[in-house]
Amino acid sequence: VHGDYTKQVMAHSNDNLHERVFSTDSPEAAKIKEKRMEIELTKLNAYVEKNEGSVPSLRRFDYDSNTKALTYIYSIGESEEFVIHLDLKDSYPFLPPKIRLEPKKTFISPYEMQDITLDDILEEQWGPCINLCNIAEKCGEFLKRFLFCMKGSKEASISSMQKFFMFVKKQNTPATNFLFFISVAILLRYAIGLAGYSGINNPPEYGDYEVHRHWMELGVNLPPSQWYQESEQEYAYKGVDYPPFCMYVHYIMGLVLKFLLPQAFELNTSRGFESEYLKFIMRSTVVLFDVCIYVSGMVVFIYQFCKNLEFSHKWCYIAIAANMPCLLLIDHGHFHYNCVMLGLCLWGIIFILNRHYTTGAIFYCLALNFKQMSLYYSIAFFFFIIVRIAKDSKDVYRSFMPSQNESRTIIKVFQYLYCVLKIGGLAAIVIGIQVALWLPYIVNEGSIWKLVLQRIFPVQRGLYEDKVANFWCFVNNFVKMRNIFSQKSLAIISALLTIAGSLPSIWMIFKNPNNKTFILSVFNVSMSFFLFSYMVHEKSILLPLLPFSLLFYTYKHLYTTVMLFGLFSNFFLLRRDLCTVPYFAILILTAIVSYSYESNYIATFNKEEAAEYTRSTNWFEALIKKIIISIKRRYTLIYIGTVVFITVFHLLEAIITPPARLPDLFLVLNVNASFAVFVVAWIYSNMLMYIHSKNSDVSDTDLISDIK
């Protein structure tokens, strides 16, 4: 706005000039509007000529006097354009024009354009003295700042970090995005590793950090036949109680680490060895395994089975699922190699979902022989593969015999033979892998394999060691089961309860073995093992959390609560390892990031949708659907309740000293509250699986579609 018009605007800035002049249809108002626009367009022409040749430059503009629409066309490079549309209503210049950005090429993705406002571009509040030339100039600066990486130009006042981010954004390829994500993931893991670890400066007990160092020590100094043959005193120190494949991996790591720091892996004399350099290289092995096995598997899973997600949602999904908070703190804080077990299981899931059952079974066998906790997935893997092979036999028969004239007997015989050959071949490969891994202990005299089995499944340790958020620890508040039943009886009872808790999932797999029911069954069965099985550790919650992370986008209304309580249930373990600071940092980060992402996309139901969704001839199915809708609608309330409970708990735990007769007051409260959440999540997941098993139209190529 220029000249006398500017003076008029400034003089009446507090006198509702817009209502008196611009909202009328008088000839005077029309003449003022025409004069205003004529002056501004003339100045805009001069601005275009003046800035010709700059990068980026306003190449031209188009103005439609009928629709009051103005379009800026910016030149970015030789043949690249960026278009900005302005809607100049009669309220201009007193109200800012609406803006819409249209990149001709993907400098930034379209979803990033939706939330950009004119205030973001101007970097100041709108005022009536801002004219079209000011807007054009600010738009050019915006493009230079965010969209264009100046290559060697002296005009570019952009930092190296900004250039890197713009390069990643401009390339927009899976390789550059993966590189950027991996860089952040590695940085996060090393940051957590700066804290303490299990058994730090705590001789002679030490902890899991010393366990893995000692196993590397045994691996590089003794033959495999002697890895499990220590004396009782040596076994009580840090004896090997994991399967052979885990020791093979420790042997390889030990060779590398002994080359870097020989004194840390000398037989017997290196016990309790601690140094910052050893801590760094051992932390680095965990980060390497995590990124190469677990994180890469999560990226492949989401890219393959969530193809309908937009680019931003897909990478948010990857960032949240690949950085499971409980896994980060247990592996990179407490110190462990759970990422290897979970990563191998994840790759097994990926191959099984793609119907590569043999490869999937091989990965699962490796996971099972790395850590026996992988048994939590065994029932789901076994029954899904069997039922899926039987179902695939029909399709295989039709591919060979497209004619419909064959008798039922011929079809049944073919399907039976196909299943026998397929399952028999799969069983032979699995048995062969097991024999190969256990060969040093099978061929050795003295039946060492029995000793190895006793180490892997130490029934003598009892129902549980530390307090854990499962059924047995909860019941112990009221009935001391260990005083009533023998260890053998408790082992049998826990096995029966675990199988009973898995039966609904087995039944629903037989009913409809699709990809989503498989992942839900993996969660349900592993949670049954965690809640009811024998000799459960608090770290075992990682196994149910993995399949829950895979379906994060579908069931994000529960993700934050379950993940927060999964981490919360390990609080006392992490505090003992001096990981309190990263615990609270990851806890707060998870609460903020996952909720801010979820709350924008959470499924909602109006009355009509709810009535249509719950319409069913089966009263039981209708009831389950009503419960699902009720939980979805109360998502924010559930989230607030979770955050408030955990916050109040930590405040009270820090302020109040428990009475002498109740020294474990807060620990018991922690595990009982976590147990309640895990039970609710387990029941809810079984309900979801029931609904999916009733739906024959569930896609096997897209796992993000909701039950709706």
XYZ file of C-alpha atoms in Angstrom:
708
model
C 0.000 0.000 0.000
C 1.550 3.283 -1.074
C 1.233 7.048 -0.993
C -1.902 8.749 0.256
C -3.551 5.388 0.682
C -0.940 4.445 3.286
C -1.628 7.644 5.230
C -5.356 6.927 5.133
C -4.813 3.395 6.438
C -2.499 4.515 9.240
C -4.826 7.322 10.257
C -7.754 4.978 10.598
C -5.937 1.903 11.876
C -8.097 1.937 15.010
C -11.265 3.064 13.284
C -12.621 -0.023 11.494
C -11.819 1.356 8.034
C -12.521 -2.066 6.555
C -16.185 -1.920 7.593
C -16.666 1.707 6.463
C -15.003 1.504 3.053
C -14.117 -1.932 1.778
C -17.297 -3.790 2.750
C -19.545 -1.407 0.846
C -20.521 -1.605 -2.789
C -20.327 2.138 -3.324
C -18.567 3.528 -6.441
C -16.032 5.187 -4.137
C -15.084 1.842 -2.563
C -14.732 0.162 -5.962
C -12.522 2.990 -7.225
C -10.273 2.740 -4.142
C -9.931 -1.025 -4.584
C -9.010 -0.681 -8.263
C -6.473 2.022 -7.537
C -4.931 -0.014 -4.733
C -4.512 -3.112 -6.899
C -3.243 -1.129 -9.906
C -0.508 0.486 -7.793
C 0.500 -2.802 -6.200
C 0.649 -4.708 -9.512
C 2.793 -1.953 -11.058
C 5.222 -2.156 -8.155
C 5.193 -5.956 -8.440
C 6.160 -5.720 -12.146
C 9.103 -3.528 -11.211
C 10.098 -6.028 -8.500
C 10.122 -8.901 -11.049
C 12.391 -6.957 -13.446
C 14.708 -5.875 -10.641
C 15.244 -9.400 -9.286
C 15.628 -11.187 -12.610
C 18.464 -13.710 -12.500
C 18.536 -14.195 -8.741
C 18.032 -17.672 -7.294
C 15.282 -18.311 -6.522
C 13.613 -15.578 -8.582
C 10.015 -14.521 -9.177
C 9.794 -15.387 -12.888
C 6.290 -13.988 -13.384
C 2.921 -13.537 -11.732
C -0.683 -13.919 -12.882
C -3.638 -11.969 -11.536
C -7.296 -12.827 -12.148
C -9.427 -9.741 -11.466
C -12.642 -11.771 -11.405
C -11.622 -14.285 -8.748
C -9.115 -11.962 -7.023
C -6.511 -14.738 -7.291
C -2.808 -13.947 -7.567
C -0.206 -16.575 -8.504
C 3.554 -16.261 -8.008
C 5.727 -18.497 -10.237
C 9.251 -18.850 -8.858
C 12.191 -20.164 -10.844
C 14.399 -22.666 -9.019
C 17.085 -23.917 -11.374
C 16.892 -24.341 -15.130
C 13.516 -26.090 -15.464
C 12.162 -26.211 -11.926
C 9.298 -24.088 -10.704
C 7.532 -23.461 -7.454
C 4.042 -21.933 -7.457
C 2.416 -19.959 -4.632
C -1.292 -19.055 -4.834
C -2.754 -16.060 -2.964
C -6.480 -15.526 -2.488
C -6.976 -11.720 -2.338
C -10.463 -11.239 -0.956
C -12.143 -7.866 -0.421
C -10.768 -7.849 3.134
C -7.187 -7.427 1.847
C -4.998 -5.757 3.161
C -6.676 -5.703 6.557
C -6.796 -9.480 6.738
C -4.001 -11.704 5.360
C -4.700 -13.502 2.069
C -5.017 -17.276 2.137
C -1.977 -19.057 0.746
C -1.473 -22.387 -1.004
C 1.913 -23.814 -2.050
C 2.343 -26.052 -5.067
C 5.801 -27.546 -5.694
C 6.289 -28.654 -9.292
C 8.944 -31.086 -8.086
C 9.275 -32.747 -4.718
C 11.519 -30.304 -2.887
C 9.359 -30.963 0.125
C 6.504 -33.426 0.220
C 2.913 -32.247 -0.287
C 1.867 -33.198 3.252
C 4.398 -30.671 4.591
C 2.647 -27.894 2.632
C -0.690 -28.277 4.354
C 0.233 -26.576 7.623
C 2.319 -23.687 6.227
C 0.653 -20.287 6.749
C 1.482 -16.826 5.526
C 2.695 -15.907 9.006
C 5.286 -18.721 8.748
C 6.610 -17.205 5.531
C 6.511 -13.566 6.661
C 7.943 -14.437 10.101
C 5.865 -11.617 11.560
C 2.257 -10.803 12.348
C 0.165 -9.565 9.449
C -0.444 -5.793 9.163
C -2.327 -3.656 6.601
C 0.876 -1.974 5.380
C 2.326 -5.257 4.084
C 1.971 -5.267 0.303
C 2.337 -7.766 -2.541
C 6.016 -6.891 -3.096
C 6.749 -7.604 0.567
C 5.001 -10.973 0.255
C 6.938 -11.837 -2.933
C 10.253 -10.980 -1.294
C 9.479 -13.006 1.832
C 8.348 -15.980 -0.274
C 11.681 -15.905 -2.110
C 13.565 -15.933 1.196
C 11.377 -18.793 2.390
C 12.247 -20.878 -0.669
C 15.946 -20.168 -0.280
C 15.851 -21.036 3.416
C 13.873 -24.260 3.308
C 13.633 -25.642 -0.189
C 16.797 -24.949 -2.104
C 20.333 -25.962 -1.237
C 22.646 -23.408 -2.839
C 25.527 -25.252 -4.473
C 28.667 -23.160 -4.104
C 26.794 -19.858 -4.252
C 28.157 -17.008 -2.177
C 24.603 -15.777 -1.632
C 23.733 -18.823 0.434
C 23.941 -17.980 4.123
C 23.022 -21.536 5.110
C 24.850 -23.607 7.701
C 26.383 -26.983 6.905
C 23.796 -28.724 9.089
C 20.961 -27.008 7.219
C 22.517 -28.047 3.901
C 22.644 -31.658 5.085
C 18.976 -31.642 6.082
C 17.996 -29.969 2.820
C 20.056 -32.506 0.881
C 18.216 -35.353 2.606
C 14.886 -33.652 1.975
C 15.667 -32.872 -1.667
C 16.937 -36.377 -2.475
C 13.853 -37.968 -0.879
C 15.073 -41.494 -1.584
C 14.861 -44.532 0.717
C 18.668 -44.647 0.925
C 19.143 -41.068 2.159
C 16.176 -41.294 4.526
C 17.481 -44.559 5.944
C 20.960 -43.040 6.360
C 19.557 -40.059 8.229
C 17.346 -42.233 10.440
C 20.184 -44.646 11.251
C 22.425 -41.713 12.228
C 19.853 -40.452 14.721
C 19.185 -43.990 16.009
C 22.895 -44.613 16.656
C 23.279 -41.248 18.389
C 20.309 -42.016 20.673
C 21.720 -45.438 21.613
C 25.178 -44.084 22.426
C 23.616 -41.285 24.481
C 21.774 -43.844 26.619
C 25.010 -45.840 26.895
C 26.684 -42.939 28.711
C 24.745 -43.962 31.829
C 25.568 -46.891 34.087
C 25.138 -50.589 33.393
C 24.167 -53.735 35.257
C 26.562 -54.373 38.166
C 28.705 -51.283 37.648
C 31.342 -50.982 40.402
C 29.585 -53.669 42.412
C 31.983 -56.539 43.135
C 31.732 -59.437 43.582
C 28.131 -59.788 42.319
C 28.476 -57.490 39.311
C 25.673 -57.949 36.737
C 24.722 -58.715 33.131
C 27.553 -56.557 31.767
C 30.109 -58.808 33.488
C 28.101 -61.879 32.442
C 28.555 -61.125 28.746
C 32.205 -60.134 29.180
C 32.826 -63.393 31.055
C 31.105 -65.425 28.334
C 33.378 -63.831 25.739
C 36.295 -64.722 28.002
C 35.163 -68.365 28.120
C 34.488 -68.402 24.386
C 37.960 -67.318 23.294
C 39.887 -69.361 25.871
C 38.027 -72.689 26.018
C 36.716 -75.154 23.426
C 32.900 -75.331 22.974
C 32.695 -78.619 24.874
C 33.935 -76.849 28.032
C 31.769 -73.730 27.862
C 29.116 -75.332 30.050
C 31.431 -77.549 32.147
C 32.498 -75.262 34.964
C 32.584 -76.267 38.579
C 29.633 -75.343 40.775
C 31.631 -72.430 42.185
C 32.457 -71.151 38.695
C 28.860 -71.600 37.531
C 27.602 -69.656 40.525
C 29.832 -66.769 39.413
C 28.583 -66.132 35.868
C 28.010 -69.536 34.320
C 26.660 -69.880 30.791
C 22.889 -70.399 30.851
C 21.983 -69.435 27.264
C 21.773 -71.772 24.216
C 24.816 -72.608 22.022
C 24.208 -70.090 19.224
C 24.456 -67.278 21.776
C 27.870 -68.593 22.811
C 28.995 -68.815 19.174
C 28.144 -65.131 18.776
C 30.003 -64.302 22.001
C 32.976 -66.288 20.732
C 33.149 -64.169 17.549
C 32.743 -60.940 19.528
C 35.389 -62.112 21.979
C 37.919 -62.641 19.188
C 37.451 -59.065 17.964
C 37.365 -57.453 21.392
C 40.359 -59.450 22.667
C 42.356 -58.083 19.738
C 41.386 -54.546 20.800
C 41.828 -55.045 24.577
C 43.605 -58.355 25.401
C 43.799 -57.914 29.185
C 40.004 -57.698 29.440
C 39.533 -61.297 28.261
C 42.301 -63.273 29.960
C 40.973 -66.513 31.433
C 40.105 -66.165 35.166
C 42.423 -63.173 35.772
C 40.135 -60.724 33.953
C 37.102 -61.250 36.181
C 35.443 -57.980 37.098
C 37.551 -56.021 34.594
C 36.081 -52.546 34.031
C 37.296 -49.592 32.000
C 35.786 -46.813 29.909
C 37.331 -48.241 26.748
C 35.886 -51.708 27.425
C 32.516 -50.124 28.127
C 32.681 -48.272 24.805
C 33.581 -51.274 22.652
C 31.041 -53.541 24.356
C 28.346 -50.878 23.980
C 29.355 -50.624 20.315
C 28.691 -54.335 19.756
C 25.128 -53.904 21.055
C 24.571 -50.849 18.833
C 25.931 -52.725 15.814
C 23.656 -55.735 16.351
C 20.672 -53.486 17.088
C 21.034 -51.442 13.904
C 21.976 -54.317 11.592
C 19.382 -56.844 12.774
C 16.513 -55.205 14.660
C 16.283 -51.699 13.181
C 16.843 -52.861 9.596
C 14.140 -55.496 10.065
C 11.684 -52.888 11.308
C 12.367 -50.654 8.291
C 11.845 -53.567 5.881
C 8.643 -54.628 7.655
C 7.037 -51.191 7.541
C 8.083 -50.473 3.954
C 6.732 -53.834 2.814
C 3.495 -54.154 4.760
C 2.462 -50.508 5.195
C 2.706 -49.387 1.581
C -0.405 -47.187 1.758
C 1.082 -44.886 4.373
C 2.202 -41.427 3.318
C 5.915 -40.728 3.426
C 5.835 -38.776 6.699
C 3.633 -41.296 8.494
C 5.802 -44.184 7.325
C 8.995 -42.712 8.760
C 7.270 -41.624 11.975
C 6.045 -45.215 12.250
C 9.608 -46.489 11.746
C 11.062 -44.010 14.241
C 8.579 -44.991 16.951
C 8.550 -48.770 16.346
C 12.327 -49.167 15.859
C 13.078 -47.189 19.024
C 11.097 -49.309 21.456
C 11.725 -47.481 24.773
C 12.015 -50.601 26.921
C 14.464 -52.243 24.508
C 16.600 -49.094 24.297
C 17.084 -48.888 28.050
C 17.506 -52.611 28.741
C 19.995 -53.241 25.928
C 21.883 -49.932 25.856
C 21.449 -48.971 29.505
C 21.173 -52.114 31.645
C 23.245 -53.965 28.976
C 21.992 -56.953 27.056
C 21.691 -58.395 23.542
C 17.905 -58.733 23.375
C 18.004 -56.858 20.067
C 19.590 -59.919 18.454
C 16.826 -62.246 19.626
C 14.037 -59.799 18.758
C 15.641 -58.907 15.423
C 15.913 -62.553 14.370
C 12.288 -63.133 15.398
C 11.253 -60.036 13.451
C 12.973 -61.288 10.299
C 11.269 -64.633 10.863
C 7.897 -62.860 10.998
C 8.680 -60.943 7.791
C 9.535 -64.112 5.842
C 6.550 -66.048 7.197
C 4.175 -63.232 6.229
C 5.669 -63.457 2.727
C 5.018 -67.231 2.740
C 8.733 -68.073 2.852
C 8.121 -70.484 5.709
C 11.472 -72.257 5.562
C 13.503 -69.050 5.759
C 11.230 -67.723 8.506
C 11.647 -70.946 10.477
C 15.441 -70.737 10.110
C 15.500 -67.222 11.569
C 13.233 -68.306 14.407
C 15.472 -71.316 15.150
C 18.474 -68.992 15.356
C 16.551 -66.709 17.736
C 15.504 -69.697 19.851
C 19.106 -70.878 20.045
C 20.303 -67.392 20.913
C 17.945 -66.903 23.832
C 15.438 -69.422 25.160
C 12.916 -66.672 25.860
C 12.024 -66.899 22.146
C 9.883 -69.887 23.168
C 7.246 -67.244 23.948
C 6.537 -67.119 20.189
C 6.674 -70.871 19.540
C 2.952 -71.680 19.677
C 1.975 -68.828 17.342
C 4.745 -69.628 14.840
C 4.033 -73.368 14.839
C 0.271 -73.272 14.353
C 0.269 -70.379 11.877
C 2.801 -72.096 9.589
C 0.901 -75.419 9.732
C -2.504 -73.853 9.044
C -1.136 -71.526 6.358
C 0.544 -74.400 4.504
C -2.728 -76.346 4.591
C -4.571 -73.315 3.246
C -1.949 -72.719 0.541
C -2.329 -76.326 -0.691
C -5.656 -75.401 -2.309
C -4.099 -72.562 -4.279
C -1.164 -74.748 -5.305
C -3.538 -77.442 -6.560
C -5.510 -74.939 -8.643
C -2.301 -73.575 -10.172
C -1.498 -77.095 -11.432
C -5.060 -78.225 -12.145
C -7.179 -75.234 -13.231
C -10.044 -77.535 -14.220
C -12.946 -77.829 -11.785
C -13.895 -81.370 -12.817
C -11.643 -83.348 -10.455
C -13.240 -85.335 -7.681
C -12.996 -84.301 -4.070
C -10.905 -87.380 -3.313
C -8.182 -86.358 -5.787
C -8.117 -82.842 -4.366
C -7.893 -84.115 -0.778
C -5.100 -86.563 -1.649
C -3.112 -83.824 -3.403
C -3.556 -81.416 -0.473
C -2.580 -84.122 2.003
C 0.572 -85.037 0.077
C 1.497 -81.364 -0.384
C 1.141 -80.677 3.344
C 3.117 -83.783 4.295
C 5.970 -82.946 1.912
C 6.024 -79.236 2.793
C 5.808 -79.703 6.550
C 8.153 -82.704 6.453
C 10.771 -80.763 4.516
C 10.398 -77.814 6.884
C 10.761 -80.100 9.912
C 13.861 -81.719 8.418
C 15.523 -78.326 7.908
C 14.649 -77.179 11.424
C 15.962 -80.404 12.968
C 19.106 -80.150 10.839
C 19.780 -76.620 12.124
C 19.239 -77.714 15.715
C 21.597 -80.660 15.293
C 24.263 -78.466 13.660
C 24.118 -75.919 16.501
C 24.141 -78.577 19.228
C 26.635 -80.915 17.536
C 29.597 -80.228 19.916
C 27.402 -81.318 22.828
C 25.633 -84.247 21.168
C 28.778 -86.071 20.002
C 30.704 -85.373 23.209
C 30.972 -88.114 25.787
C 29.227 -87.677 29.110
C 25.867 -86.398 27.791
C 26.817 -82.746 28.000
C 23.610 -81.844 26.149
C 21.644 -82.755 29.288
C 23.779 -80.359 31.315
C 23.207 -77.637 28.708
C 19.438 -78.162 28.894
C 19.554 -77.930 32.681
C 21.462 -74.636 32.397
C 19.042 -73.231 29.835
C 15.928 -74.230 31.805
C 16.912 -73.893 35.485
C 13.711 -75.167 37.076
C 15.426 -75.171 40.464
C 15.473 -71.349 40.520
C 11.783 -71.253 41.333
C 8.658 -69.608 39.991
C 10.300 -66.169 39.729
C 13.398 -64.422 41.060
C 12.734 -60.690 41.342
C 9.215 -59.321 41.549
C 7.715 -59.206 38.069
C 4.393 -57.901 36.723
C 2.787 -61.292 36.087
C 0.052 -63.504 37.493
C 2.224 -65.378 39.995
C 3.646 -62.278 41.623
C 0.148 -60.793 41.839
C -1.304 -63.945 43.441
C 1.617 -63.991 45.874
C 0.100 -60.904 47.519
C -2.743 -63.088 48.779
C -1.563 -66.718 48.610
C 2.027 -67.936 48.963
C 1.926 -70.520 46.164
C 5.505 -71.629 46.763
C 4.560 -72.714 50.296
C 1.667 -74.832 49.013
C 3.009 -76.502 45.863
C 6.348 -78.040 44.992
C 8.472 -76.560 42.219
C 7.557 -79.421 39.905
C 3.835 -78.896 40.528
C 4.144 -75.157 39.955
C 5.983 -75.790 36.677
C 3.138 -78.050 35.493
C 0.424 -75.612 36.618
C 2.144 -72.668 34.943
C 2.510 -74.666 31.698
C -1.206 -75.554 31.730
C -2.225 -71.939 32.387
C 0.068 -70.708 29.596
C -1.449 -73.149 27.097
C -4.963 -72.243 28.249
C -4.207 -68.540 27.733
C -2.956 -69.325 24.216
C -5.939 -71.459 23.147
C -8.117 -68.533 21.913
C -5.317 -67.409 19.592
C -4.784 -70.952 18.301
C -8.501 -71.294 17.572
C -8.620 -67.947 15.723
C -5.526 -68.873 13.666
C -7.352 -71.995 12.473
C -10.403 -69.881 11.692
C -8.695 -67.196 9.585
C -4.876 -67.336 9.244
C -4.234 -63.879 7.776
C -1.232 -61.657 8.429
C -2.868 -59.453 11.020
C -4.235 -62.351 13.069
C -0.735 -63.849 13.012
C 0.888 -60.753 14.529
C -1.931 -60.445 17.070
C -1.499 -64.119 17.942
C 2.243 -63.548 18.479
C 1.366 -60.783 20.948
C -1.376 -62.775 22.683
C 0.666 -65.964 23.036
C 3.830 -64.177 24.194
C 1.782 -62.198 26.718
C 0.277 -65.484 27.951
C 3.812 -66.778 28.494
C 4.795 -63.580 30.308
C 1.722 -63.632 32.554
C 1.512 -67.321 33.399
C 4.720 -69.221 32.559
C 7.435 -70.448 34.895
C 10.594 -68.508 35.744
C 9.708 -65.111 34.200
C 12.044 -62.108 34.364
C 10.901 -58.477 34.165
C 12.915 -58.071 30.938
C 10.693 -60.711 29.295
C 8.053 -58.043 28.628
C 10.135 -57.176 25.546
C 8.719 -60.179 23.693
C 5.043 -59.074 23.801
C 6.082 -55.490 23.052
C 7.695 -56.409 19.704
C 4.496 -57.557 17.901
C 2.612 -54.705 19.568
C 5.092 -52.274 17.966
C 4.487 -53.850 14.547
C 0.806 -52.906 14.740
C 1.431 -49.480 16.256
C -0.276 -47.564 13.459
C -3.445 -49.659 13.722
C -3.700 -49.730 17.528
C -1.983 -46.506 18.467
C -4.783 -45.676 20.897
C -3.215 -48.271 23.246
C 0.449 -48.029 22.231
C 1.459 -45.198 24.561
C -0.134 -46.775 27.637
C 1.289 -50.268 27.050
C 4.767 -48.998 26.145
C 4.908 -46.626 29.116
C 3.919 -49.373 31.537
C 6.358 -51.782 29.874
C 9.119 -49.311 30.685
C 7.601 -48.435 34.063
C 7.641 -52.103 35.134
C 11.452 -52.109 34.717
C 12.037 -48.914 36.692
C 13.602 -50.526 39.777
C 15.881 -52.687 37.632
C 17.093 -49.622 35.703
C 17.530 -47.511 38.830
C 19.711 -50.200 40.346
C 21.916 -49.914 37.239
C 22.239 -46.099 37.526
C 20.015 -45.559 34.470
C 17.524 -43.252 36.179
C 18.282 -40.212 34.010
C 17.843 -41.971 30.637
C 14.784 -43.744 32.084
C 12.975 -40.478 32.763
C 14.227 -38.931 29.510
C 12.887 -41.824 27.402
C 9.694 -42.011 29.485
C 8.895 -38.336 28.862
C 9.961 -38.507 25.215
C 7.728 -41.540 24.596
C 4.762 -39.907 26.300
C 5.090 -36.705 24.260
C 6.083 -38.042 20.837
C 3.724 -41.007 20.586
C 0.721 -39.070 21.903
C 1.314 -36.002 19.716
C 1.522 -38.310 16.702
C -1.394 -40.523 17.695
C -3.854 -37.803 18.688
C -3.931 -36.461 15.117
C -4.870 -39.779 13.543
C -6.833 -41.653 16.194
C -9.936 -43.394 14.882
C -13.258 -41.883 15.945
C -16.805 -43.123 15.580
C -19.933 -41.029 15.310
C -23.299 -42.520 16.264
C -24.134 -43.664 12.734
C -20.731 -45.326 12.232
C -20.920 -46.964 15.644
C -24.393 -48.334 14.917
C -23.231 -49.715 11.562
C -20.057 -51.167 13.040
C -21.770 -52.924 15.936
C -24.598 -54.334 13.817
C -24.268 -58.105 14.068
C -26.428 -61.189 14.343
C -24.071 -62.447 17.060
C -24.662 -60.733 20.407
C -21.154 -61.644 21.600
C -19.522 -60.045 18.567
C -21.679 -56.922 18.961
C -20.657 -56.665 22.628
C -16.954 -56.921 21.775
C -17.309 -54.218 19.120
C -19.014 -51.914 21.611
C -16.143 -52.399 24.058
C -13.610 -51.636 21.307
C -15.450 -48.432 20.361
C -15.699 -47.408 24.011
C -11.930 -47.784 24.491
C -11.182 -45.870 21.296
C -13.429 -42.996 22.325
C -11.739 -42.769 25.723
C -8.216 -42.755 24.328
C -7.296 -39.323 25.718
C -8.704 -40.212 29.147
C -6.671 -43.440 29.194
C -3.539 -41.527 28.198
C -4.040 -38.845 30.855
C -4.710 -41.510 33.493
C -1.492 -43.320 32.521
C 0.652 -40.184 32.696
C -0.914 -38.994 35.958
C -0.502 -42.390 37.649
C 3.162 -42.792 36.647
C 3.933 -39.161 37.594
C 2.258 -39.419 41.009
C 3.952 -42.771 41.644
C 7.428 -41.394 41.013
C 6.751 -38.286 43.108
C 5.509 -40.339 46.054
C 8.333 -42.862 45.672
C 10.883 -40.034 45.800
C 9.285 -38.274 48.786
C 7.894 -41.030 51.024
C 9.987 -43.646 52.800
C 8.123 -46.987 53.010
C 7.429 -48.300 56.533
C 9.811 -50.907 57.927
C 7.200 -53.670 57.735
C 6.546 -52.865 54.040
C 9.987 -52.203 52.542
C 8.857 -53.208 49.024
C 5.688 -51.122 49.073
C 6.395 -49.170 45.886
C 7.893 -52.159 44.095
C 4.748 -54.197 44.775
C 2.549 -51.291 43.684
C 4.610 -50.980 40.492
C 4.326 -54.631 39.471
C 0.626 -54.919 40.384
C -0.337 -51.802 38.404
C 1.732 -52.993 35.432
C 0.158 -56.455 35.697
C -3.324 -54.916 35.524
C -2.430 -52.959 32.362
C -0.863 -56.006 30.700
C -3.939 -58.146 31.456
C -6.266 -55.516 29.976
C -4.064 -55.204 26.863
C -3.995 -59.014 26.511
C -7.795 -59.316 26.772
C -8.329 -56.388 24.413
C -5.930 -57.845 21.851
C -7.793 -61.165 21.967
C -11.009 -59.263 21.257
C -9.391 -57.514 18.302
C -8.112 -60.830 16.988
C -11.597 -62.303 17.301
C -13.041 -59.491 15.168
C -10.301 -59.893 12.541
C -10.806 -63.652 12.441
C -14.471 -63.037 11.587
C -13.525 -60.721 8.715
C -12.607 -62.650 5.578
C -11.716 -59.441 3.694
C -8.653 -58.546 5.784
C -5.776 -57.637 3.455
C -2.536 -59.613 3.656
C -0.540 -56.859 1.964
C -1.522 -53.901 4.143
C -1.390 -54.119 7.936
C -2.429 -50.523 8.720
C -6.150 -50.812 8.040
C -8.147 -50.577 11.248
C -10.970 -52.869 12.320
C -13.289 -50.179 11.046
